[in-house]
């Protein structure tokens, strides 16, 4: 009898783990933002994609639609070595995400070497975490230096919800000139220019803050 119980236990754990992920996927469909862990043929793994949920009443493309629904708009990606270099940043932001009862969802547990081997997972994010990650992913685009990418992430993680939402609205505005100015200006403020020899020193100072 004892042997049978031991064999059955792992199956029960697997079912519970799958149910947790199904619940996360369900929550992600209606949360303000969703973070997707996936694979992409043109990008080195792991690949993280963040999307913002636009409510029907906030959409600007519903003319002629009789029953408009919410849609998800991609706000940025992070992939490959950049993900691995920024695991502390990702964990810090994700560990603050809670469900409607205020219980932590434990999303940071997926930000590990083993967790990132998974794919096709969707994580629900609140406005604060979603805006920070969307802003971070947006700003690090085209940055080659991993130290600068980490510095952007760590400093954005310190933003309040209001700061993150404000800056995200600026770097995603419809006007291409204003969007470009906001992106390049904030990027310069957070991590300097490419080749700046002071980046490692500043990064160490920011890391020391935790």
XYZ file of C-alpha atoms in Angstrom:
210
model
C 0.000 0.000 0.000
C 2.842 2.385 0.883
C 4.455 1.783 -2.505
C 1.236 2.662 -4.312
C 0.909 5.924 -2.369
C 4.463 6.944 -3.265
C 3.859 6.344 -6.964
C 0.618 8.321 -6.965
C 2.054 11.433 -5.286
C 4.034 12.785 -8.297
C 0.937 12.552 -10.520
C -1.038 14.658 -8.052
C 1.682 17.313 -7.967
C 1.769 17.525 -11.757
C -2.008 18.031 -11.951
C -1.823 20.802 -9.345
C 1.003 22.527 -11.229
C -0.949 22.429 -14.474
C -4.047 23.834 -12.730
C -1.981 26.749 -11.426
C -0.791 27.577 -14.931
C -4.314 27.290 -16.299
C -5.477 29.733 -13.642
C -2.675 32.157 -14.531
C -3.664 31.976 -18.197
C -7.290 32.668 -17.268
C -6.305 35.691 -15.179
C -4.017 36.956 -17.961
C -6.967 37.264 -20.357
C -8.535 40.044 -18.304
C -5.569 41.604 -16.477
C -4.318 45.086 -17.540
C -1.147 43.509 -18.954
C 0.002 39.996 -19.809
C 3.549 38.648 -19.985
C 4.118 35.721 -22.341
C 7.024 33.291 -22.070
C 7.435 31.748 -25.503
C 9.727 30.800 -28.376
C 10.229 32.670 -31.651
C 11.946 31.392 -34.770
C 13.780 34.695 -35.337
C 14.847 35.371 -31.730
C 17.193 33.525 -29.344
C 15.412 31.922 -26.371
C 14.036 32.630 -23.914
C 11.587 35.170 -25.306
C 9.355 37.384 -23.163
C 6.591 39.409 -24.807
C 4.477 41.938 -22.940
C 1.022 42.965 -24.117
C -1.380 45.614 -22.870
C -5.112 44.946 -22.713
C -7.133 47.712 -24.362
C -10.745 47.779 -23.155
C -13.488 48.132 -25.807
C -14.315 51.682 -24.665
C -10.649 52.707 -24.998
C -10.111 51.369 -28.503
C -9.845 53.838 -31.377
C -10.536 51.292 -34.114
C -14.089 50.174 -33.352
C -15.931 52.188 -35.985
C -18.293 49.864 -37.802
C -17.997 47.096 -35.186
C -21.291 46.029 -33.617
C -19.802 44.211 -30.633
C -16.228 45.402 -30.008
C -14.123 43.424 -27.570
C -10.958 44.107 -25.649
C -7.763 43.528 -27.577
C -4.136 42.965 -26.580
C -1.448 45.212 -28.044
C 2.204 44.164 -27.985
C 4.366 46.687 -26.123
C 7.809 45.083 -26.281
C 10.014 41.998 -26.121
C 13.071 40.852 -24.190
C 15.036 37.817 -25.306
C 18.214 35.748 -25.090
C 21.116 36.948 -22.952
C 19.228 40.106 -22.034
C 16.640 38.016 -20.166
C 19.310 36.061 -18.301
C 21.223 39.226 -17.372
C 18.066 40.842 -16.035
C 16.641 37.991 -13.953
C 17.029 39.953 -10.669
C 15.118 42.856 -12.225
C 12.356 40.624 -13.567
C 12.006 38.828 -10.234
C 11.822 42.107 -8.339
C 8.982 43.403 -10.501
C 7.050 40.131 -10.721
C 7.186 39.264 -7.021
C 4.883 42.210 -6.302
C 2.041 40.899 -8.485
C -0.925 39.642 -6.449
C -4.373 38.262 -7.156
C -7.638 40.027 -6.303
C -7.416 38.776 -2.706
C -3.943 40.256 -2.270
C -2.187 36.883 -2.407
C 1.172 36.870 -4.287
C 0.996 34.851 -7.506
C 4.626 33.727 -7.261
C 5.421 34.674 -10.855
C 9.061 35.308 -9.949
C 9.556 31.550 -9.521
C 9.457 31.183 -13.314
C 12.377 33.594 -13.731
C 15.041 30.924 -13.265
C 17.208 28.795 -15.530
C 14.752 25.925 -15.221
C 11.613 28.048 -15.393
C 12.722 29.796 -18.569
C 12.959 26.466 -20.377
C 9.167 26.479 -20.428
C 7.164 28.040 -23.242
C 3.621 29.069 -24.073
C 2.940 30.437 -20.596
C 0.903 33.580 -19.945
C 1.268 35.577 -16.737
C -1.237 38.199 -15.521
C 0.206 41.581 -14.541
C -1.306 44.511 -12.698
C -0.902 48.053 -14.006
C 2.252 48.803 -12.008
C 4.201 45.685 -13.009
C 2.900 45.801 -16.565
C 3.804 49.445 -17.116
C 7.302 48.950 -15.675
C 8.032 45.910 -17.820
C 6.524 47.459 -20.951
C 8.610 50.594 -20.439
C 11.767 48.572 -19.765
C 11.280 46.326 -22.813
C 10.582 49.363 -24.978
C 13.644 51.321 -23.868
C 16.127 48.454 -24.223
C 15.226 47.843 -27.861
C 18.305 48.385 -30.080
C 20.637 48.577 -27.037
C 23.493 46.092 -27.523
C 25.373 46.449 -24.221
C 23.926 44.028 -21.649
C 25.145 46.235 -18.781
C 23.168 49.174 -20.137
C 20.108 46.962 -20.572
C 20.349 45.794 -16.965
C 20.825 49.381 -15.797
C 17.669 50.454 -17.625
C 15.728 47.599 -16.045
C 16.956 48.223 -12.518
C 16.211 51.928 -12.659
C 12.779 51.461 -14.239
C 11.982 48.922 -11.495
C 12.376 51.790 -9.010
C 9.684 53.852 -10.752
C 6.369 54.336 -9.005
C 3.258 53.130 -10.801
C 2.436 56.701 -11.776
C 5.925 57.348 -13.165
C 5.916 54.143 -15.193
C 2.451 54.829 -16.631
C 3.388 58.419 -17.491
C 6.602 57.514 -19.300
C 5.039 54.541 -21.067
C 2.367 56.829 -22.489
C 5.130 59.087 -23.827
C 7.194 56.339 -25.467
C 4.091 54.815 -27.089
C 2.400 58.027 -28.225
C 1.031 58.097 -31.773
C 3.242 60.947 -32.995
C 6.507 59.360 -34.235
C 8.649 62.422 -33.477
C 7.391 62.756 -29.906
C 7.708 59.011 -29.428
C 11.312 59.026 -30.637
C 12.288 62.010 -28.483
C 10.750 60.484 -25.351
C 12.417 57.116 -25.934
C 15.898 58.444 -26.680
C 15.711 61.068 -23.937
C 14.636 58.680 -21.185
C 17.106 56.035 -22.347
C 19.929 58.583 -22.117
C 18.780 59.570 -18.636
C 18.735 55.977 -17.399
C 21.843 54.432 -18.973
C 23.869 57.083 -20.807
C 25.207 56.646 -24.318
C 26.705 53.570 -25.969
C 30.360 53.184 -25.010
C 30.106 55.315 -21.862
C 32.846 53.982 -19.553
C 30.928 55.091 -16.467
C 28.114 52.583 -16.964
C 29.754 49.704 -14.983
C 30.360 51.964 -11.973
C 26.796 53.269 -11.942
C 25.433 49.752 -12.426
C 27.357 48.509 -9.381
C 25.947 51.363 -7.292
C 22.405 50.546 -8.373
C 22.934 46.824 -7.743
C 24.136 47.597 -4.219
C 20.771 49.181 -3.433
C 19.140 45.801 -3.933
